[in-house]
XYZ file of C-alpha atoms in Angstrom:
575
model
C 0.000 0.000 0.000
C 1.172 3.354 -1.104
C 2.301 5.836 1.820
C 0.879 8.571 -1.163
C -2.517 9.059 -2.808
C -3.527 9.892 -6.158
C -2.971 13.524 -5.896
C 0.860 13.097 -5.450
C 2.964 12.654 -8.752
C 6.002 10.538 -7.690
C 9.205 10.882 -9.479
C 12.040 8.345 -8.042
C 14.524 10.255 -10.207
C 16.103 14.150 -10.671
C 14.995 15.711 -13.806
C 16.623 14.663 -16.754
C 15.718 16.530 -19.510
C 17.963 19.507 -18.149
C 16.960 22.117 -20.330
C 12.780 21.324 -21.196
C 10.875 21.633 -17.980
C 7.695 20.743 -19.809
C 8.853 17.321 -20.203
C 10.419 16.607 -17.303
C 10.749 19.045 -14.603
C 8.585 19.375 -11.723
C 6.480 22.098 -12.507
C 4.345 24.665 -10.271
C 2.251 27.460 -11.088
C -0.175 30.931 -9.396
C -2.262 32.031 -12.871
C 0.792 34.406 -13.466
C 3.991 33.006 -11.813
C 5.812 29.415 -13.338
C 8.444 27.515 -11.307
C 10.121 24.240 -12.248
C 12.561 22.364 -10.625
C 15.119 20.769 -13.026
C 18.390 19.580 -12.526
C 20.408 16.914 -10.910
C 20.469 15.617 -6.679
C 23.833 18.312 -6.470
C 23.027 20.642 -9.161
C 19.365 21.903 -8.623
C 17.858 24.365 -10.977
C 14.855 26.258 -10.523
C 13.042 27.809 -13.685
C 11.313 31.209 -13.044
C 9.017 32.107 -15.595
C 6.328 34.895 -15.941
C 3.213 34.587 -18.164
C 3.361 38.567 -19.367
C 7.167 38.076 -20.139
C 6.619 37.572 -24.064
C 9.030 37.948 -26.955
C 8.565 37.552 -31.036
C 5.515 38.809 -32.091
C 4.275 41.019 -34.010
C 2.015 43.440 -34.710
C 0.385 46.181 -36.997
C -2.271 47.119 -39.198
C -4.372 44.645 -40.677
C -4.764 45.718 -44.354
C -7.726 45.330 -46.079
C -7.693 41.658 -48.783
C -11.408 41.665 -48.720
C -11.563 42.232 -52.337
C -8.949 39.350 -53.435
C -11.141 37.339 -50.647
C -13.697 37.185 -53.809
C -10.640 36.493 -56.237
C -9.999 33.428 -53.876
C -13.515 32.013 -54.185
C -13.724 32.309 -58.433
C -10.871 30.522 -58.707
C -11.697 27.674 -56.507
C -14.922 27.606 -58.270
C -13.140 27.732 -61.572
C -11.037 24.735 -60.420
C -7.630 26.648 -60.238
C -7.772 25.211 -56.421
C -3.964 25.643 -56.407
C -3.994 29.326 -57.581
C -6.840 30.051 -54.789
C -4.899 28.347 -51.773
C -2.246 30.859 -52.110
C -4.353 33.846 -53.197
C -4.963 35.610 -49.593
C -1.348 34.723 -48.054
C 0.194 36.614 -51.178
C -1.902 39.586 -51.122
C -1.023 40.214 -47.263
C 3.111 39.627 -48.423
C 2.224 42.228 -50.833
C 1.673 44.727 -48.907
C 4.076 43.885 -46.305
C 1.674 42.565 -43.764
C 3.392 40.670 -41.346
C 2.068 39.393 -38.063
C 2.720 36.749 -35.365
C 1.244 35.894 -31.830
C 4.081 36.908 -29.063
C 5.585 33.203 -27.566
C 6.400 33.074 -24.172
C 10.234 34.192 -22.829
C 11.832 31.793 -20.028
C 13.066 34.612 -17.183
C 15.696 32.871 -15.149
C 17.322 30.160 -13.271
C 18.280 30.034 -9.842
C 21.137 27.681 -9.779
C 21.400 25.636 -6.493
C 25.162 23.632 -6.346
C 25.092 21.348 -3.091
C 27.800 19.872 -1.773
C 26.768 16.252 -0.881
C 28.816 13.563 0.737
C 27.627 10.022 0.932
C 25.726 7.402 -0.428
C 22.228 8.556 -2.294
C 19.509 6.966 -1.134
C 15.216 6.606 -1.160
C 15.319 10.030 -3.838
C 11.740 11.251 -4.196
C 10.577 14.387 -5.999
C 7.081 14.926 -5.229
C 4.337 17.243 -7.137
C 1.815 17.467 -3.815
C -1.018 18.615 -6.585
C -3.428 19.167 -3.503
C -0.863 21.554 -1.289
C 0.236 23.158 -4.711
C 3.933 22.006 -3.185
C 6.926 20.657 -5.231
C 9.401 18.364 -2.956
C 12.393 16.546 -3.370
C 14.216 14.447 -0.351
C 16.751 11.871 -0.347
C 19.254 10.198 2.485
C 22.796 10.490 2.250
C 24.163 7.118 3.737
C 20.880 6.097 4.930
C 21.388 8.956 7.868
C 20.915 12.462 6.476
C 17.755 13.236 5.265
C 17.996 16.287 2.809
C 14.308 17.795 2.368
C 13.586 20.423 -0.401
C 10.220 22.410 -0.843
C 9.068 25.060 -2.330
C 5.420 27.172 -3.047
C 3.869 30.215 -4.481
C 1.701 32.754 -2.894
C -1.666 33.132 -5.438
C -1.619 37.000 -4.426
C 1.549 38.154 -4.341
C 3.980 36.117 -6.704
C 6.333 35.249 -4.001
C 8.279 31.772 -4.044
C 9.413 29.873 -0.999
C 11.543 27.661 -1.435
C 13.387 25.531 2.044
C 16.035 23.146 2.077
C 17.494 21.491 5.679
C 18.867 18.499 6.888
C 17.311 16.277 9.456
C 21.682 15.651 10.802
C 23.686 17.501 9.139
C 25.042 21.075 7.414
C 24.070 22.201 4.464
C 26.641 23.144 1.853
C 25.435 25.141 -1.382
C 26.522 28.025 -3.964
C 24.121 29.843 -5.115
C 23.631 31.820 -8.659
C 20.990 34.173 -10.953
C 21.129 32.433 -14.308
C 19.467 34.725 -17.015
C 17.659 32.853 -19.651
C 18.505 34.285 -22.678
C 21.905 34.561 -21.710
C 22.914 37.406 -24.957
C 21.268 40.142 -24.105
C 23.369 42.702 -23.126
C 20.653 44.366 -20.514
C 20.908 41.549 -18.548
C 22.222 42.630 -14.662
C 22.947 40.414 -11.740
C 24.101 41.576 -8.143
C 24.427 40.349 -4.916
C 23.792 43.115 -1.511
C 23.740 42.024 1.922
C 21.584 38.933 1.598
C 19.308 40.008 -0.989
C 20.151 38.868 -5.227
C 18.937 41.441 -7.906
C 18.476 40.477 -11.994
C 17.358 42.574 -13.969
C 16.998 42.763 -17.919
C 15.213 44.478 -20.823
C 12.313 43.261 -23.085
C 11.020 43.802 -26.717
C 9.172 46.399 -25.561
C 11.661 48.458 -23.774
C 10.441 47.604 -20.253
C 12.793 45.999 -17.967
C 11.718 42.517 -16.315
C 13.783 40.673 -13.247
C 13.690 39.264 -10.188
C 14.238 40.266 -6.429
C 15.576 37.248 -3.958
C 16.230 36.885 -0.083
C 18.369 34.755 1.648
C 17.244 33.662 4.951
C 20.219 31.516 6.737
C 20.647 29.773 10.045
C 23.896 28.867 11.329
C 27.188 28.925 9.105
C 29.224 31.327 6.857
C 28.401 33.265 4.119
C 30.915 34.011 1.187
C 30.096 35.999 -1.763
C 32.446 35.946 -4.997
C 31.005 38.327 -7.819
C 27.787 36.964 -8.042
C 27.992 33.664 -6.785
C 26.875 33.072 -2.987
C 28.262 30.346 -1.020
C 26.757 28.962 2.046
C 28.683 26.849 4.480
C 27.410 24.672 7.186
C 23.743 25.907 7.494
C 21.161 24.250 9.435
C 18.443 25.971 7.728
C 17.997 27.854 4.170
C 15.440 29.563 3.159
C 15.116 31.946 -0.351
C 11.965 34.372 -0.790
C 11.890 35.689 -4.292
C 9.314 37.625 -6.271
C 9.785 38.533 -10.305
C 8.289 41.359 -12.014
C 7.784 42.553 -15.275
C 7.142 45.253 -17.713
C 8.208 47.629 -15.049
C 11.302 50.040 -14.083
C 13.865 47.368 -12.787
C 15.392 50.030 -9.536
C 11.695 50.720 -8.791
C 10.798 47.175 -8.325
C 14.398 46.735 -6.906
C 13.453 48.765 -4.011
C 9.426 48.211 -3.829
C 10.404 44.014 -4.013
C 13.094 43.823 -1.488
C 10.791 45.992 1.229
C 8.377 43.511 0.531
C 10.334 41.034 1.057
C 12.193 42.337 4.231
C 8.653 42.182 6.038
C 8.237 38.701 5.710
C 8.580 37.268 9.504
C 6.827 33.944 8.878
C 8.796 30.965 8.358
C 8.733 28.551 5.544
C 5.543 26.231 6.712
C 3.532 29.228 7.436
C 4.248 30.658 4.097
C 3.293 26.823 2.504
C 0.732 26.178 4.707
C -1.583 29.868 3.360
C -0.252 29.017 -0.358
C -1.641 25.794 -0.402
C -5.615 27.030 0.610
C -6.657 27.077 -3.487
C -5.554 23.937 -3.804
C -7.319 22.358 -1.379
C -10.355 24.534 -1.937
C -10.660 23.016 -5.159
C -9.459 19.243 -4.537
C -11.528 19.441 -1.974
C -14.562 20.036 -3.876
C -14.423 17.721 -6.858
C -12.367 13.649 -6.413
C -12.095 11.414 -8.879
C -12.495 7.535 -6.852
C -11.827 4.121 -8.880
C -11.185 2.494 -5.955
C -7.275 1.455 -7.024
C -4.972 -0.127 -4.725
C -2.231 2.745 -4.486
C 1.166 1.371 -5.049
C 4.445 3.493 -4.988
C 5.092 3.468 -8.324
C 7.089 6.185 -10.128
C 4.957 8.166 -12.344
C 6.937 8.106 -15.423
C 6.772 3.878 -14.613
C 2.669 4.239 -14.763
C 3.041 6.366 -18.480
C 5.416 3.768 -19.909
C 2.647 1.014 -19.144
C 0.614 2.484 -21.812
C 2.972 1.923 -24.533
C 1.951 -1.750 -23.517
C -1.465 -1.076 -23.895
C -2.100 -1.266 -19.814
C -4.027 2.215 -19.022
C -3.646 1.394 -15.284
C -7.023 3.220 -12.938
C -3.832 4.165 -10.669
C -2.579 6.520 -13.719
C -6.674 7.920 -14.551
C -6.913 8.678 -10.907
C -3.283 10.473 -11.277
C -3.871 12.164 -14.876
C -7.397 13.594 -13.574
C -5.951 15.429 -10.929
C -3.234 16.837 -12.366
C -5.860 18.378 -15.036
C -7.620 19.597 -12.169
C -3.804 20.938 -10.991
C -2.814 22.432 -14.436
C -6.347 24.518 -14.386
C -5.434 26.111 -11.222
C -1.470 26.920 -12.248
C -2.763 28.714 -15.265
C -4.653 31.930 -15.539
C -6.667 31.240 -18.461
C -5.162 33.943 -20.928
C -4.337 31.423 -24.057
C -1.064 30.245 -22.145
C -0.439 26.543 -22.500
C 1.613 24.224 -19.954
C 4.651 25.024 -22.186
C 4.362 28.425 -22.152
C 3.604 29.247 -18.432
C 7.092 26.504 -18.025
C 8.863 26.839 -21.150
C 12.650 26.974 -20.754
C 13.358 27.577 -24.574
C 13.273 30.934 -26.298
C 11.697 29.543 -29.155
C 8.604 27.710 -27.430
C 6.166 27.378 -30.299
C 3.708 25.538 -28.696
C 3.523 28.124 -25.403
C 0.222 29.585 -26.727
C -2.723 28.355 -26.918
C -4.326 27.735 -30.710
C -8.029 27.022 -31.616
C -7.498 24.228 -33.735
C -7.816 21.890 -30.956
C -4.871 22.760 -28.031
C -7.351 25.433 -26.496
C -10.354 23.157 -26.933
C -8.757 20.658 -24.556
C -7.218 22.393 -22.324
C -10.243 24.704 -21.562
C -12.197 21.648 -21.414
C -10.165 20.754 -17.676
C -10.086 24.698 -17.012
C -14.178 25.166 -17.490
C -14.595 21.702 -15.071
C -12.557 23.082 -12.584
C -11.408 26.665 -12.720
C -14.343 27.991 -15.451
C -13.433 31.573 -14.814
C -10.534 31.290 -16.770
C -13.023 31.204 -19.647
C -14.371 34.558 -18.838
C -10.663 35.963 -18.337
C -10.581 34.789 -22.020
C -13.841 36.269 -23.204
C -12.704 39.697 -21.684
C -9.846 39.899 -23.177
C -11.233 38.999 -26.964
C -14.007 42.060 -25.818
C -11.001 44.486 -25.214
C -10.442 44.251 -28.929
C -14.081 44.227 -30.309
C -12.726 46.872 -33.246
C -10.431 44.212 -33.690
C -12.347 41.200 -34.135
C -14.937 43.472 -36.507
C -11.999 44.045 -38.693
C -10.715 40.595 -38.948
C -14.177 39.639 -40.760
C -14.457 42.714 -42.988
C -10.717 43.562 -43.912
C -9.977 39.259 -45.157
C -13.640 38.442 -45.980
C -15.545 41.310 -46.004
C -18.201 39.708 -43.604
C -20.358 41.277 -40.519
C -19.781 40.439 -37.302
C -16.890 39.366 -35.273
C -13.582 36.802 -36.222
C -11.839 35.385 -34.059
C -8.940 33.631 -35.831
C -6.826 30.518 -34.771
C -3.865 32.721 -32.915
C -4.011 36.312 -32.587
C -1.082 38.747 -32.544
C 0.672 40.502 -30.042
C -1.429 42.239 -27.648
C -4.265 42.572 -29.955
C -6.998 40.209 -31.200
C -6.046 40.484 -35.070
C -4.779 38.131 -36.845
C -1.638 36.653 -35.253
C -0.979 34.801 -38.310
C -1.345 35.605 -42.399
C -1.034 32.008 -43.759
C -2.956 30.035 -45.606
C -4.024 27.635 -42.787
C -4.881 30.354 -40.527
C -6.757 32.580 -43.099
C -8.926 29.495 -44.206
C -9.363 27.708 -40.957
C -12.740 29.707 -40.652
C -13.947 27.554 -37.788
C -12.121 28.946 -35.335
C -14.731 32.088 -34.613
C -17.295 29.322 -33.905
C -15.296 27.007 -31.698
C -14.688 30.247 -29.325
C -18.043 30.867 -29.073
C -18.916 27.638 -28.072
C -16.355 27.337 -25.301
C -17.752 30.472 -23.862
C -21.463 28.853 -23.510
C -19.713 25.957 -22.190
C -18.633 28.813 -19.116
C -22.657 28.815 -19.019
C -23.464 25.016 -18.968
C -20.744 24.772 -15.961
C -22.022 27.545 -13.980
C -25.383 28.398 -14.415
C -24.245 31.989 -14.500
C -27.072 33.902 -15.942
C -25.875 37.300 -15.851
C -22.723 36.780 -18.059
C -24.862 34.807 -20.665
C -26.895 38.035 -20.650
C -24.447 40.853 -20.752
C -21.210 38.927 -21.746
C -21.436 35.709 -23.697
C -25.019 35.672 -25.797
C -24.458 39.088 -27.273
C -20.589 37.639 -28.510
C -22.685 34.596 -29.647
C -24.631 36.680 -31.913
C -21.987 38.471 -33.487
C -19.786 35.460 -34.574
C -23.365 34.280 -35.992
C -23.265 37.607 -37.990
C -19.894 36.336 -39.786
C -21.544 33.028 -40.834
C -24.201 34.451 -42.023
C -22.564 36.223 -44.687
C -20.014 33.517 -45.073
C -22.128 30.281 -45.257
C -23.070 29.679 -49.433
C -25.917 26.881 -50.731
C -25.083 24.446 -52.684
C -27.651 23.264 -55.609
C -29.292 20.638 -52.938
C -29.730 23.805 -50.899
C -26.897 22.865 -48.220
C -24.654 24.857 -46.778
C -20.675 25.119 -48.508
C -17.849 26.539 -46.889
C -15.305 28.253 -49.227
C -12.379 28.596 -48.157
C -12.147 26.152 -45.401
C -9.213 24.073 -43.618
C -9.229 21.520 -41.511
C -6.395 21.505 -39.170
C -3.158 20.028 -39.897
C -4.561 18.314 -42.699
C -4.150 17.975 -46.187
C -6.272 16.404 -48.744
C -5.327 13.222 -49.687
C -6.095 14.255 -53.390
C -4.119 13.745 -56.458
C -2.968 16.984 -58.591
C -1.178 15.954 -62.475
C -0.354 12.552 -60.934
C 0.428 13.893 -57.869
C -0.445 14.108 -53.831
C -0.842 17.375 -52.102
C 1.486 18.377 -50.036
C 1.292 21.027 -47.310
C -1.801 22.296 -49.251
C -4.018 24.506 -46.724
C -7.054 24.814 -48.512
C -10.452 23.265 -49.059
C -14.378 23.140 -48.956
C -16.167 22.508 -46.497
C -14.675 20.364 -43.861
C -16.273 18.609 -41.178
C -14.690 20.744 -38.342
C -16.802 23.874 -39.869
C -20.254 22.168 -39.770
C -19.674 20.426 -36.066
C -18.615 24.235 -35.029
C -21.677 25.633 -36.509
C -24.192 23.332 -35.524
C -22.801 23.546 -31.929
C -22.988 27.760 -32.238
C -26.668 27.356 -33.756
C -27.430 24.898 -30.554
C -26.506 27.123 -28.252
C -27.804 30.681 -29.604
C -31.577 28.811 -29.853
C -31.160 27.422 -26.291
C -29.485 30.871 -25.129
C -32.142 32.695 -26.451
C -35.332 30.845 -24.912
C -33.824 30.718 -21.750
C -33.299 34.434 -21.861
C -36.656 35.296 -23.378
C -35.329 37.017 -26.212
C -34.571 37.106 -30.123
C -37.773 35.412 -30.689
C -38.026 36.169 -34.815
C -33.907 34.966 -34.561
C -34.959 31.188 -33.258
C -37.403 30.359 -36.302
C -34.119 31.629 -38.390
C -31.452 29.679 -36.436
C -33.488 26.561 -36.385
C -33.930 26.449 -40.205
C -29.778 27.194 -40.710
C -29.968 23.939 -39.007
C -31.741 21.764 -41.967
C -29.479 23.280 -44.025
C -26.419 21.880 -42.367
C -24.829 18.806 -44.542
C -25.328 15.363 -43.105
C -21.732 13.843 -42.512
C -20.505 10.370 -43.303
C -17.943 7.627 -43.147
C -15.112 6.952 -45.259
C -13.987 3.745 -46.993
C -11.833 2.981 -43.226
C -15.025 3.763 -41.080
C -13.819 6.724 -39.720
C -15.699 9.982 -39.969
C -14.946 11.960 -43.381
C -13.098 15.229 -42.972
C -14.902 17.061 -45.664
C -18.380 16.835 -46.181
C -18.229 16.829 -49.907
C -17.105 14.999 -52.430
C -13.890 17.716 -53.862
C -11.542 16.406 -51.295
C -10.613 13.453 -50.109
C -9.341 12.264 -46.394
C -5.812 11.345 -45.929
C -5.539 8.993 -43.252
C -2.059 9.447 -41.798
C -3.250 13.233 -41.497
C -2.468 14.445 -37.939
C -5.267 16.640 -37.303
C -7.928 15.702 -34.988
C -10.552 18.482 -34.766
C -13.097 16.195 -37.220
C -13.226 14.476 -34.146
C -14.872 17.744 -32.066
C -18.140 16.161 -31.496
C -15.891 13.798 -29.197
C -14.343 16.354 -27.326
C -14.733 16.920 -23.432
């Protein structure tokens, strides 16, 4: 029987993959603040990351393509399909139009080089999902216990982090690694007890961190910027980052904060841990599995052998649950909030199927991370009015796969992006979802109905009958896919274009759904139900291919290709 329950995730080794702490570290999160502890038993890393510290994108005006929009749709419908895929991306390159969503910047590493002596024994590092604790202990000649924690504060951004021995001194030097280790802004000093690092974004604001040392017992010798700590009983570090700021203000604001602290470590722990428990506390996950001690990485292997063990369910469920509450809902995936790369392309969150799932845990268990998400599209109405009138010349509101850089236009002037035309839908529908989960009333009123009705608006215009009076989508994409269909001889490669695919109908008919159920429960848009309703019929039925599975495109111009990657033909599985 295990000494740990499901809401622990057990690692019996150090981190290995030294330099990705999304795929191995042990990772721990506030909404705004990331920490992961990497590294080996004597050479500890922690990763600091912020969520607003961003880096890459770009942004500008939108120009207006809505007139080659109709260019792109008579040449499909002459058959030139490979003239119309490229027909949008090379009007934007033509007028130098060039933007990209911002990907998340790693901050920096505090560096951690013990001094151990001895045999190492029993090593544990421990995710405590329901304390919102990382840990990592171990025995040196089955004697000296070394035990390692560290937590977040939700409201103020301050780590803890504690190390001690249970017999024994503890020997360590301690350093400020900055991430991106070129920049020539980068600053890092060491003052009576306190560490300062400071650097300079994109933007021009400065970003850093402020960290205490709290020692009991030893020496203390300081060589440039490397601290080195000689038998202490005790060691505790405080540390707070900031960003987009001035670095000496936050130097001085920071390390007054800081200086008030009186509480020691399991104070701190023990008041950072109450969301955590709030929410574990009010939704379990039970199958009843006989808890062994297994390491985690042990119960993921199993599935390569087809065993999907309940032990691992129990395990995976909660650390949804866990994820939810380390993020903050603003289009930030795992990898971003922990990403330890400056080039971490999959660190935001895309509507082709990575923010359908990962909202799916968020709405369950943290669902106002939806509405963070539904303000912040609403900050940039103007923007998502000219995302449908300046590509497609359409009503309403677009809101595209990725968006740029602190703006909700277009993050991306591709082909996929510009056709993927589901993507306005598939927002909307996560935002009733906010509804189903909460019963919240008020925002369906004010908030999410009236955004409901504008991404409508876009269809609308958009949506085309064919001659058995169904609805066509031109141009569409389905999401990393390309048709399996043969041009001179010859397959399609990388091709990001095509009519009406599966993904746009599921998106619709779930949008349509929800605006007629939206609207009776409210009491309003009577004459819009009768219309809504009839859209419906109009809808085309879908079907199985040759292999059983369900077709990607409704009609009969393209054809699936079944070692496609894409998934989102698949939405009406989703959670």
């Amino acid at each position: 029987m295990s000494k740990y329950d499901s809401t622990i995730l057990l690692n019996k080794t150090p981190a290995t993959f030294m330099e990705n702490a999304f795929l191995d570290g042990s990772i721990l999160g506030n909404g705004r603040v990331g920490v992961a502890i990497l590294g080996a038993i004597s050479n500890e890393q922690i990763l600091i990351n912020h969520s607003a510290l961003v880096h890459h994108g770009k942004n500008g005006v939108l120009q207006d393509v809505s007139d080659d929009f109709v260019t792109l749709r008579k040449k499909f419908n002459d058959g030139k399909m490979l003239e119309a895929e490229q027909v949008l991306e090379k009007s934007f390159i033509k007028k130098n139009c060039h933007l990209a969503p911002a990907q998340p910047k790693p901050m920096v590493k505090v560096k951690l080089d013990f001094y151990n002596t001895g045999v190492i024994t029993n090593y544990e590092r421990l995710t405590d999902m329901k304390n919102g604790e990382l840990a990592v202990s171990f025995y040196a000649d089955e004697k000296e216990q070394t035990v390692r924690r560290l937590s977040i504060a939700k409201s103020t951004d301050i780590i803890a982090y504690h190390a001690a021995k249970t017999n024994g001194k503890i020997r360590v030097t301690i350093q400020l690694q900055p991430c991106d280790t070129t920049s020539k802004f980068n600053q890092v000093k060491y003052e009576n007890g306190y560490f300062y690092f400071s650097s300079r974004s994109e933007n021009g604001r400065d970003y850093g961190l402020v960290m205490r040392l709290i020692v009991a017992g030893g020496t203390v010798n300081v060589a440039g910027t490397a601290v080195t700590l000689k038998d202490v009983t005790e060691l505790t570090i405080l540390a707070k980052p900031f960003v987009n700021a001035d670095a000496s203000t936050e130097f001085n604001k920071i390390k007054m904060e800081l200086s008030l602290i009186k509480d020691n470590y399991n104070k701190l722990a023990t008041r950072n841990a109450a969301p955590f428990k709030k929410a574990f506390e009010e939704t379990s996950l039970e199958l009843n599995t006989v808890k062994s001690d297994a390491d985690f990485k042990e119960l993921i292997d199993k599935t390569n052998n087809n065993e999907l063990t309940p032990e691992l369910l129990e395990q995976m469920w909660n650390f949804a649950k866990y994820l939810s509450l380390c993020l903050d809902g603003a289009l930030l995936t795992p990898a971003g909030l922990w990403c330890a790369d400056n080039n971490c392309d999959n660190g935001v969150a895309a509507l082709d199927g990575a923010a359908q799932l990962l909202y799916a845990g968020a709405k369950s268990f943290t669902p106002d991370a939806l509405l963070k998400l539904l303000d912040f599209y609403m900050n940039y109405e103007s923007d998502l009015k000219k995302n449908a009138a300046r590509v497609y010349g359409m009503r309403g509101y677009f809101v595209p796969r990725v968006t740029a850089m602190d703006s909700a236009t277009f993050g991306a002037v591709d082909s996929a992006t510009l056709h993927f035309i589901a993507s306005s839908a598939l927002a909307a529908n996560m935002f009733y979802d906010y509804y189903l989960v909460t019963g919240d009333e008020k925002n369906l009123r004010s908030k999410i109905f009236p955004f409901m009705r504008s991404v409508f608006d876009f269809y609308s215009d958009f949506l085309k009958l064919d001659a058995s009076g169904k609805y066509v989508t031109i141009p569409s994409y389905s999401p990393n896919a390309t048709p399996g269909n043969l041009v001179a001889g010859r397959p399609l490669v990388n091709f990001a274009l095509a009519s009406s695919s599966t993904i746009d109908f599921l998106a619709l008919q779930t949008l349509l759904n929800n605006l007629i159920a939206a609207a009776k429960l409210l009491n309003t848009a009577k004459d819009d139900v009768a219309v809504w309703e009839d859209m419906l019929n109009k809808i085309p039925t879908l079907s199985v291919n040759g292999d059983g599975c369900l077709k990607e495109y409704t009609n009969s111009v393209f054809v699936d290709k079944v070692e496609n990657a894409g998934v989102m033909h698949g939405y009406g599985l989703f959670p």
